[in-house]
Coordinates of C-alpha atoms in Angstrom, one line a residue:
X1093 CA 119.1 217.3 92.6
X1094 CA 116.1 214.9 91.4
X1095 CA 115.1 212.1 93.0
X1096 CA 116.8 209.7 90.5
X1097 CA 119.8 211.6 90.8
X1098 CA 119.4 210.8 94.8
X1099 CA 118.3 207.7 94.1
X1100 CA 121.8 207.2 91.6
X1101 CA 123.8 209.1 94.2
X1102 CA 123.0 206.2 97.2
X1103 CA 125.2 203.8 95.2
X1104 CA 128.4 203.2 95.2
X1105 CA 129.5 200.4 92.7
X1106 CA 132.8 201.4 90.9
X1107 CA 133.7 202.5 87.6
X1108 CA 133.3 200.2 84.8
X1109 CA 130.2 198.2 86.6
X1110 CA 128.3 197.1 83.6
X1111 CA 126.7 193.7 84.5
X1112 CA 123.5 194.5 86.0
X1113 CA 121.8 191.9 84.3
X1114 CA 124.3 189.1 86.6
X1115 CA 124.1 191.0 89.7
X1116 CA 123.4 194.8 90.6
X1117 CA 125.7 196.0 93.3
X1118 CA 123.6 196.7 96.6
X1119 CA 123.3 200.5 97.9
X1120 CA 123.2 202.3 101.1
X1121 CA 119.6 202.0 102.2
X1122 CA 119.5 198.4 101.8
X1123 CA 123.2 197.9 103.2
X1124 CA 121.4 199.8 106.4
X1125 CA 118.3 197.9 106.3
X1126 CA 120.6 194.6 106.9
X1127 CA 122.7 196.0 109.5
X1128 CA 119.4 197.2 111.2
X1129 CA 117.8 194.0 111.0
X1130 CA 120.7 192.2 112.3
X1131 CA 121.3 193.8 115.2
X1132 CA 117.6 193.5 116.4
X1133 CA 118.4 189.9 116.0
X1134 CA 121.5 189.8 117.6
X1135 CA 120.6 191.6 120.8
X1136 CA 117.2 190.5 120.8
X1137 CA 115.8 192.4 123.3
X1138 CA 112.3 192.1 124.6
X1139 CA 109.9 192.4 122.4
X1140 CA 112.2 193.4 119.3
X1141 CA 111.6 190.5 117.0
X1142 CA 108.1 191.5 116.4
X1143 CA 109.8 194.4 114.2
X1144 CA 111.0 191.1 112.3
X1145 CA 107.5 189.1 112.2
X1146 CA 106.5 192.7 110.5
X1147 CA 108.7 191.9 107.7
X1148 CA 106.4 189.6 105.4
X1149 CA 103.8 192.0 105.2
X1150 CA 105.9 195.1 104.3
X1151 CA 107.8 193.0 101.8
X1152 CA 104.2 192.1 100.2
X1153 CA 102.7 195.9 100.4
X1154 CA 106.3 196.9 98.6
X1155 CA 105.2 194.2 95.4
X1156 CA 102.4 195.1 95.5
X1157 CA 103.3 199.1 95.4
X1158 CA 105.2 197.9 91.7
X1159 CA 102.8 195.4 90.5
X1160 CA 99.4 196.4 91.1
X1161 CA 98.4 192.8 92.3
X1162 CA 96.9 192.5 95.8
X1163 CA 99.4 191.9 99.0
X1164 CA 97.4 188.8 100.0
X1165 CA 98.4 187.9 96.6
X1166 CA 102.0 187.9 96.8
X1167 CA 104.6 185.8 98.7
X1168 CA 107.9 185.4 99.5
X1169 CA 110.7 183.6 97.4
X1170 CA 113.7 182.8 97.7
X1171 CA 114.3 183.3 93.9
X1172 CA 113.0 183.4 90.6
X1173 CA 113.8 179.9 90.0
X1174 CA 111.9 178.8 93.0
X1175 CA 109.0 181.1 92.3
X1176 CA 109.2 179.4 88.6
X1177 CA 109.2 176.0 90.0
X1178 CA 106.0 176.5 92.1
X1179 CA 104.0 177.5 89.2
X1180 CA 105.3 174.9 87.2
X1181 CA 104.5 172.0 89.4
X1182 CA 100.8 173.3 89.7
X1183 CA 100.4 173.5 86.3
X1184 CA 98.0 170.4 84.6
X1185 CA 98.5 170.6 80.7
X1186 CA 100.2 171.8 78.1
X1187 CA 102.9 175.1 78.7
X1188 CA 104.4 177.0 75.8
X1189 CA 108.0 178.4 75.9
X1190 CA 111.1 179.0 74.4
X1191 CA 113.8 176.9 74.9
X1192 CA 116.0 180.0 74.7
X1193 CA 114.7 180.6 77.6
X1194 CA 116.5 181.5 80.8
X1195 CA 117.2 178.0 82.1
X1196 CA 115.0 178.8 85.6
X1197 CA 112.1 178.4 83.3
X1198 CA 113.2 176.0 81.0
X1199 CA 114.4 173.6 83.2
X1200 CA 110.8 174.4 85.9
X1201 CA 109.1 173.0 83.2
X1202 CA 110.8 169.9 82.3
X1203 CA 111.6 169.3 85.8
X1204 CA 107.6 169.0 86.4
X1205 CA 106.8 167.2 82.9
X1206 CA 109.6 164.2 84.3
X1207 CA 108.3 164.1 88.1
X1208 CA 104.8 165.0 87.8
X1209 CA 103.8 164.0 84.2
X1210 CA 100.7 166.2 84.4
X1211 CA 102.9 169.4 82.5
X1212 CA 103.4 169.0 78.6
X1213 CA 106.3 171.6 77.4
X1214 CA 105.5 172.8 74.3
X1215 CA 108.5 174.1 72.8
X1216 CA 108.3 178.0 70.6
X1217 CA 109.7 178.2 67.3
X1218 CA 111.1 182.1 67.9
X1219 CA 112.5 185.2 65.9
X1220 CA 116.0 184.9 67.1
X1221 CA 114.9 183.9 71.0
X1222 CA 112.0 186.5 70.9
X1223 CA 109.1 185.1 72.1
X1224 CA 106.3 187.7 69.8
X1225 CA 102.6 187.6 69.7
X1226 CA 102.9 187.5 66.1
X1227 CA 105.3 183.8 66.6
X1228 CA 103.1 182.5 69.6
X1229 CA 99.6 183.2 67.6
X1230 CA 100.0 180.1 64.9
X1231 CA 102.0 177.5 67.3
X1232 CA 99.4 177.6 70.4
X1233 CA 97.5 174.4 70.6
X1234 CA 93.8 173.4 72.0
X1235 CA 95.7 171.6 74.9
X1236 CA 97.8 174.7 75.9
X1237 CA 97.1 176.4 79.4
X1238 CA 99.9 178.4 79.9
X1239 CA 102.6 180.6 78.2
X1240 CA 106.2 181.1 80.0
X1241 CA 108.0 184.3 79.1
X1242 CA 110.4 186.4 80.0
X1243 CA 109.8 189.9 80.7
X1244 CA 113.5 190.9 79.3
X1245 CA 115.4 187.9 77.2
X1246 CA 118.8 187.4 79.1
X1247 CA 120.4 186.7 76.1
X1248 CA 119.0 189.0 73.4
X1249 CA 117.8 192.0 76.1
X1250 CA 114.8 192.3 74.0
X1251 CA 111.9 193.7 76.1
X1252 CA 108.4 191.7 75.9
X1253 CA 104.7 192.7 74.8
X1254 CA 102.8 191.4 77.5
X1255 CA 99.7 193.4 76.7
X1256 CA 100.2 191.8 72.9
X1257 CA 101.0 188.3 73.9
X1258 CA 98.0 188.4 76.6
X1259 CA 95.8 189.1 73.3
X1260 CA 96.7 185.7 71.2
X1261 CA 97.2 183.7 74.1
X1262 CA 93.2 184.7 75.7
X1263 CA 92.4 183.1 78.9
X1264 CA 95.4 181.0 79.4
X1265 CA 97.9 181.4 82.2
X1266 CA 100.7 184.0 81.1
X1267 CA 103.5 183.1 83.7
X1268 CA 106.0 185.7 83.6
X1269 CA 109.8 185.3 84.7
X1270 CA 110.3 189.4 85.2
X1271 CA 113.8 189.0 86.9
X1272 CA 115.6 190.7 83.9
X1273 CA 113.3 193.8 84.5
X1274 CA 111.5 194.4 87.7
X1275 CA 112.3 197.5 88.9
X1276 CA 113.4 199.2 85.9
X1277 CA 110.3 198.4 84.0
X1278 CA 107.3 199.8 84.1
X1279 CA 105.5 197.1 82.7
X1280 CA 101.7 195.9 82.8
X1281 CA 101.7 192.9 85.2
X1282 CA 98.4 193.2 85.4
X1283 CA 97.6 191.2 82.2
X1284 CA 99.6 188.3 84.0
X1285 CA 98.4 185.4 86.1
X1286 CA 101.7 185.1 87.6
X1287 CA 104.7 187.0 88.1
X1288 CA 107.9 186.0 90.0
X1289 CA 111.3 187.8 90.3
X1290 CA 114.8 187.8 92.5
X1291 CA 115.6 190.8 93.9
X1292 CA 119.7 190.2 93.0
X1293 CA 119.4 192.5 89.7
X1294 CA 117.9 195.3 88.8
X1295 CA 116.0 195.2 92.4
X1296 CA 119.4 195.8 93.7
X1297 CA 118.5 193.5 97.0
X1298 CA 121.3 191.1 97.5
X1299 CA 120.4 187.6 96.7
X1300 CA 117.8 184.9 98.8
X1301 CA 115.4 187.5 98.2
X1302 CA 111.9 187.7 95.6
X1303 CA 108.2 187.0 95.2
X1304 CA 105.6 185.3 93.1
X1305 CA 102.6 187.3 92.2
X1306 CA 99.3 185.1 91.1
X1307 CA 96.0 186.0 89.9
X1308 CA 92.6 185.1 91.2
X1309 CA 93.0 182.7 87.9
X1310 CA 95.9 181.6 88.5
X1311 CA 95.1 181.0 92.5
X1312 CA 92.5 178.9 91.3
X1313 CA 94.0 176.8 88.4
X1314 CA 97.1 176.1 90.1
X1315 CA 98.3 173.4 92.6
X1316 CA 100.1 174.2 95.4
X1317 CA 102.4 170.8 95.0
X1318 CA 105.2 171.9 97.2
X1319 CA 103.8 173.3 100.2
X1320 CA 104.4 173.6 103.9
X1321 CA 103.2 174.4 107.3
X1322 CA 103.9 178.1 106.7
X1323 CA 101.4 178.0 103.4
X1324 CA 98.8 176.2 105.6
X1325 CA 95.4 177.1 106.3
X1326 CA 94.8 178.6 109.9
X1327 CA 96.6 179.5 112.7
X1328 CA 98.7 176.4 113.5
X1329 CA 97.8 175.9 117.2
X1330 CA 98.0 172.1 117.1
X1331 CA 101.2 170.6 116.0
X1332 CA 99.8 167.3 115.8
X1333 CA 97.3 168.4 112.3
X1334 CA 98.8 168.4 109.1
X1335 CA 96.7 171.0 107.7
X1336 CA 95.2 172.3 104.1
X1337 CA 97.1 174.7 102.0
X1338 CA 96.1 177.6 102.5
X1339 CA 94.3 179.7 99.5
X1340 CA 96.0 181.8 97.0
X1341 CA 99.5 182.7 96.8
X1342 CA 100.2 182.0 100.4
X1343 CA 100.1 178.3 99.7
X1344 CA 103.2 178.6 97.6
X1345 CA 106.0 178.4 100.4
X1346 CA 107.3 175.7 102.4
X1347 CA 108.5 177.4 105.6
X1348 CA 109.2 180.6 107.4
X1349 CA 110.7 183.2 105.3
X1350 CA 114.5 184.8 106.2
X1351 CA 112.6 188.4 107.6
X1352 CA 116.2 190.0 107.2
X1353 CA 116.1 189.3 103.4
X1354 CA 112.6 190.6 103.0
X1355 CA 113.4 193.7 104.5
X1356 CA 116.3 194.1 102.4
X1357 CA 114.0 193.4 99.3
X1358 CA 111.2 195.8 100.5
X1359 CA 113.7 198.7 102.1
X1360 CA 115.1 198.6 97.9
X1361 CA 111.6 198.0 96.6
X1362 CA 110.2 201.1 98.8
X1363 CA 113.2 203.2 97.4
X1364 CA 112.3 202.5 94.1
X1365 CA 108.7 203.4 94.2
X1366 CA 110.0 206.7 95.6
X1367 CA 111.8 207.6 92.6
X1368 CA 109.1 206.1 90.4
X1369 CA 109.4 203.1 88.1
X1370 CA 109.3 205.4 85.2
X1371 CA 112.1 207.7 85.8
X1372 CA 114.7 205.0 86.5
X1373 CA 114.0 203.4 83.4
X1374 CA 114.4 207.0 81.0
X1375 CA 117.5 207.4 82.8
X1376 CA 118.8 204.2 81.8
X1377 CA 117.3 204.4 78.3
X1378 CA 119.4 207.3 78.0
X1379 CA 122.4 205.4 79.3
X1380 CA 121.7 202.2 76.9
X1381 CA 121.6 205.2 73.8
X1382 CA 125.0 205.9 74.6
X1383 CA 126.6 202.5 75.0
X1384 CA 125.3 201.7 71.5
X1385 CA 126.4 205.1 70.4
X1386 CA 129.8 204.4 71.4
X1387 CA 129.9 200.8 70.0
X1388 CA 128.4 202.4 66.5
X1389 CA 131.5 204.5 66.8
X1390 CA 134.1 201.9 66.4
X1391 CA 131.9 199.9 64.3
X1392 CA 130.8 196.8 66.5
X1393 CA 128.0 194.9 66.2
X1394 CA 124.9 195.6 67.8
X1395 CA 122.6 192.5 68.3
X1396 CA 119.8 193.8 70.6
X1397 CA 117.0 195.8 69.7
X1398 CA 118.1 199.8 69.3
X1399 CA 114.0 200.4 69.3
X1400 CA 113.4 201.8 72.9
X1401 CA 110.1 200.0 73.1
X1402 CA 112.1 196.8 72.8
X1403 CA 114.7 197.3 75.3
X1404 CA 115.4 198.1 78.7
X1405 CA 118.7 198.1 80.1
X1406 CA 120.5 195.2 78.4
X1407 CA 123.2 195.9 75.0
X1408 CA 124.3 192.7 73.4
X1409 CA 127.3 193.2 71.0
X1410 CA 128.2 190.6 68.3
X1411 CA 131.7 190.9 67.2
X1412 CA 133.1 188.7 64.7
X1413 CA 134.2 185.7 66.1
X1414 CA 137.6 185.7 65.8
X1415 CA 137.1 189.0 67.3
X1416 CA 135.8 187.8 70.5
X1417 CA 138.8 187.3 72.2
X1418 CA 140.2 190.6 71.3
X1419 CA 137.4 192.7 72.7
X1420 CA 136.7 191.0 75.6
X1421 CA 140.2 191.2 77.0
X1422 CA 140.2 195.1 75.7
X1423 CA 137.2 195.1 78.5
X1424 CA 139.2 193.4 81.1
X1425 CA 142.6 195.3 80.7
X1426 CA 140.2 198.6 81.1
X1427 CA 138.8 197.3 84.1
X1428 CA 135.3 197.0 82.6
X1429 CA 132.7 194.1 83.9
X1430 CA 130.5 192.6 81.5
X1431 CA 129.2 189.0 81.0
X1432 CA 130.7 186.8 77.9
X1433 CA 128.2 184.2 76.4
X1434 CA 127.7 182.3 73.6
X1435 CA 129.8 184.3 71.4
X1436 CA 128.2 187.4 72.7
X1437 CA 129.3 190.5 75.1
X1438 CA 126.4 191.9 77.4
X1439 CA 126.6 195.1 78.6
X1440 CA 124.0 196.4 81.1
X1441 CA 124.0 199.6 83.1
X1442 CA 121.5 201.3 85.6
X1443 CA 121.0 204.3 86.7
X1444 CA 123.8 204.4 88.5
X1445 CA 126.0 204.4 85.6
X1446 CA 128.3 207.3 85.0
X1447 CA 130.0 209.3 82.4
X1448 CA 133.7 207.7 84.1
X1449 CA 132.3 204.2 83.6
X1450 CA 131.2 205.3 79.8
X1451 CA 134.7 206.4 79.4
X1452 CA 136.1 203.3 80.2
X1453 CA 134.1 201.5 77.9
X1454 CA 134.9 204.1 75.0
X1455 CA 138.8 203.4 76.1
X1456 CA 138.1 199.8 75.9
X1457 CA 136.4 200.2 71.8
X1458 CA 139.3 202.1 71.1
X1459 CA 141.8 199.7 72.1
X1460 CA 139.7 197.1 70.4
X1461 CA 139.4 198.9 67.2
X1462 CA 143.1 199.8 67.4
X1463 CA 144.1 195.8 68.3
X1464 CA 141.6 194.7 64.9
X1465 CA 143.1 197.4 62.4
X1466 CA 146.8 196.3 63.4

């Protein structure tokens, strides 16, 4: 057996789990890691909750394991969309995005243009929702300091070209909301000034778990607005000081961080490294080749990109309209999860997925197709 298939083998979602991209069902060595962690806390027995106070700075090794960026770094977030909002708020000037965008960065950057008025959202003009180097080159401006992207589009699953967009875009900040494909995506976050992700996806963490990533550049272009006594500088011996943020990405958090959910996030972080970034994602490139297969075979729609360079584990299908309602309770009837937007029917597997779940969702076409002829 290979270490993805042991890696596969420690879930145990069941068949017809194809919405990754919502939620990714939990597996064994995190579901340990919590019931570890808990019962330290519940007996807490002398000199047991130092294993806890360890937890920040395994969490932060495990990021930076995937990311390449520095421990000191990375910190703690609850998720995405508070990682997002930090780095929005300490932004001064002009920020270029979609407004396809997932709405954790869309609405981080309005949010900070209405309160703060120091951000400026520039809004993209985009192929479809596809934020491209080639679209970004002509709309940049002199005033724009920062480009907001995802790493995977939520709605079109199209995977982005950080090392291309980092070419047009020069030395301004590239923020990156990589929730859609951390862990399954061996990407190059090292062209990135920041990076921040949930762990409730592809991580396969459980929610109230995630990090923001900075660079030296973005440490010292961006404000730490929203700040606390835990991203202070020093040791905190007098209460009675209100003291400086601290430097780099420690400023970035308000209090204490839950240690239980950053040892659930490290514990599935540390797993994945294991395996290897690389292998996950071939097994679910295979995985995404079939689904699309099997849609080809009873002839619906494909919107996202079938160019494995441009994809990671995300199908969109685009059924005609009045053919919406017809595939989607196919899906349900066959006891298959997927997410229905806009129109739209996302399908996302891991590497978990299995030839009974890829049954199922063959069943499902087939029904479908069977439903639209008659």
């Amino acid at each position: 057996m290979t270490a993805v298939d042991e890696y596969a083998a420690s879930f145990s979602e069941e068949p017809g789990y194809l919405d990754f991209a919502r939620v990714g069902p939990i597996g064994g060595i995190v579901q340990a890691e919590q019931q570890g962690q808990q019962a330290l806390l519940s007996r807490a027995r002398f000199g047991s909750l130092d294993s806890l106070d360890s937890q920040d700075e395994r969490m932060r090794d495990a990021v930076s394991e995937l990311t390449g960026f520095p421990s000191d770094q990375v910190v703690f977030q609850t998720s995405t969309g508070q990682g997002l909002m930090h780095a929005m708020f300490g932004l001064t000037g002009g920020v270029a995005l979609s407004p396809a965008e997932y709405p954790s960065v869309t609405y981080a950057a309005q949010r900070a243009s209405e309160s703060l008025g120091v951000v400026t959202p520039l809004w993209l003009e985009t192929d479809h929702g596809r934020v491209t180097p080639g679209n970004l080159r002509e709309q940049l401006t002199s005033t724009t300091v920062a480009v907001a992207v995802s790493l995977v589009d939520s709605r079109t699953g199209y995977l982005a070209d950080l090392e291309g967009i980092r070419q047009v875009i020069g030395d301004r900040l590239l923020i990156v909301d990589a929730v859609q494909g951390f862990g399954v995506v061996d990407a190059p976050y090292e062209v990135a000034d920041v990076v921040v992700s949930g762990g409730q996806k592809w991580v396969r963490a459980g929610w109230g778990c995630g990090f923001m990533a900075l660079s030296d550049r973005a440490s010292d272009q961006l404000v730490p607005v929203w700040s606390g006594a835990d991203g202070s500088e020093g040791d905190g011996e007098s209460l009675d000081v209100v003291r400086p943020p601290a430097r780099g990405a420690a400023a970035f958090t308000v209090s204490n961080p839950d240690p239980i959910a950053e040892a659930r996030f490290a514990a599935a972080l540390e797993q994945i490294a294991v395996v290897g970034v690389s292998d996950i994602r071939q097994r679910i490139s295979g995985t995404v080749s079939q689904i699309i297969d099997i849609a080809d075979e009873f002839v619906i729609p494909v919107g996202s990109s079938r160019d494995e360079t441009e994809r990671a584990g995300i199908v969109v299908l685009q059924p005609a309209p009045d053919q919406l309602t017809v595939l989607v309770a196919s899906l349900h009837n066959h006891g298959v999860t997927v997410t229905t937007r806009e129109g739209t029917v996302r399908v996302s597997a891991h590497a978990s997925t299995n030839g009974e779940t890829l049954d199922m969702l063959r069943a499902a076409f087939l029904s479908f197709a069977t439903l639209s002829q008659g």
